[in-house]
GROMACS .gro file of C-alpha atoms in nm:
model
   77
    1MET     CA    1  -1.712   0.398   0.380
    2ALA     CA    2  -1.437   0.451   0.121
    3MET     CA    3  -1.080   0.559   0.198
    4ALA     CA    4  -0.906   0.853   0.036
    5ALA     CA    5  -0.585   0.785  -0.156
    6ASP     CA    6  -0.388   1.026   0.063
    7GLU     CA    7  -0.501   0.837   0.374
    8ILE     CA    8  -0.367   0.511   0.229
    9GLU     CA    9  -0.037   0.681   0.151
   10THR     CA   10  -0.016   0.834   0.500
   11LEU     CA   11  -0.072   0.496   0.668
   12ILE     CA   12   0.194   0.327   0.456
   13ARG     CA   13   0.446   0.605   0.515
   14ALA     CA   14   0.382   0.596   0.889
   15SER     CA   15   0.493   0.233   0.894
   16LEU     CA   16   0.757   0.257   0.618
   17PRO     CA   17   0.896   0.613   0.649
   18ASP     CA   18   1.138   0.580   0.356
   19ALA     CA   19   0.868   0.451   0.120
   20GLN     CA   20   0.797   0.601  -0.217
   21VAL     CA   21   0.422   0.544  -0.256
   22THR     CA   22   0.214   0.583  -0.570
   23ILE     CA   23  -0.162   0.537  -0.530
   24THR     CA   24  -0.402   0.516  -0.825
   25ASP     CA   25  -0.781   0.509  -0.795
   26LEU     CA   26  -0.861   0.239  -1.051
   27ALA     CA   27  -1.236   0.289  -1.077
   28GLY     CA   28  -1.280   0.649  -0.961
   29ASP     CA   29  -1.495   0.528  -0.672
   30GLY     CA   30  -1.254   0.549  -0.377
   31ASP     CA   31  -1.284   0.173  -0.324
   32HIS     CA   32  -1.053   0.019  -0.584
   33TYR     CA   33  -0.689   0.127  -0.575
   34SER     CA   34  -0.352   0.020  -0.697
   35ALA     CA   35  -0.047   0.095  -0.486
   36HIS     CA   36   0.317   0.080  -0.588
   37VAL     CA   37   0.541   0.091  -0.281
   38VAL     CA   38   0.921   0.115  -0.297
   39SER     CA   39   1.112   0.078   0.030
   40ALA     CA   40   1.458  -0.030   0.145
   41ALA     CA   41   1.279  -0.216   0.426
   42PHE     CA   42   1.179  -0.477   0.166
   43ALA     CA   43   1.542  -0.573   0.094
   44GLY     CA   44   1.602  -0.946   0.130
   45LYS     CA   45   1.236  -1.021   0.195
   46PRO     CA   46   1.020  -1.235  -0.033
   47ARG     CA   47   0.731  -1.063  -0.211
   48VAL     CA   48   0.473  -1.215   0.027
   49ALA     CA   49   0.655  -1.067   0.328
   50GLN     CA   50   0.675  -0.728   0.155
   51HIS     CA   51   0.301  -0.732   0.090
   52LYS     CA   52   0.231  -0.833   0.452
   53MET     CA   53   0.430  -0.531   0.567
   54VAL     CA   54   0.208  -0.302   0.360
   55TYR     CA   55  -0.115  -0.471   0.474
   56GLN     CA   56   0.000  -0.440   0.838
   57ALA     CA   57   0.057  -0.068   0.777
   58LEU     CA   58  -0.307  -0.042   0.669
   59GLY     CA   59  -0.411  -0.168   1.012
   60GLY     CA   60  -0.685  -0.411   0.916
   61ARG     CA   61  -0.868  -0.172   0.684
   62MET     CA   62  -0.855  -0.417   0.390
   63GLY     CA   63  -1.197  -0.559   0.320
   64GLY     CA   64  -1.362  -0.283   0.523
   65GLU     CA   65  -1.284   0.081   0.453
   66LEU     CA   66  -1.052  -0.029   0.174
   67HIS     CA   67  -1.233  -0.270  -0.055
   68ALA     CA   68  -0.961  -0.362  -0.307
   69LEU     CA   69  -0.590  -0.291  -0.340
   70GLN     CA   70  -0.377  -0.408  -0.630
   71LEU     CA   71  -0.032  -0.404  -0.470
   72THR     CA   72   0.317  -0.403  -0.617
   73THR     CA   73   0.630  -0.365  -0.407
   74ALA     CA   74   0.995  -0.309  -0.490
   75VAL     CA   75   1.335  -0.227  -0.342
   76PRO     CA   76   1.497   0.102  -0.450
   77ASN     CA   77   1.756   0.077  -0.727
   0.00000   0.00000   0.00000
């Protein structure tokens, strides 16, 4: 079962309340998304740690409800 973009955003914001989240449905099928997440919580953390924080926010849905996520993360300017 596919996930809605707003559900992905809600899960990320629940874990990273200050996050600016942009979700794009890459294929129009509700299974292949890109997410750009900007959060001060990423400050000082390597990219891998930032991505782990986002995947943890998704609560194990990767590979199940959420088939593919192209992820970029950043710290606010």
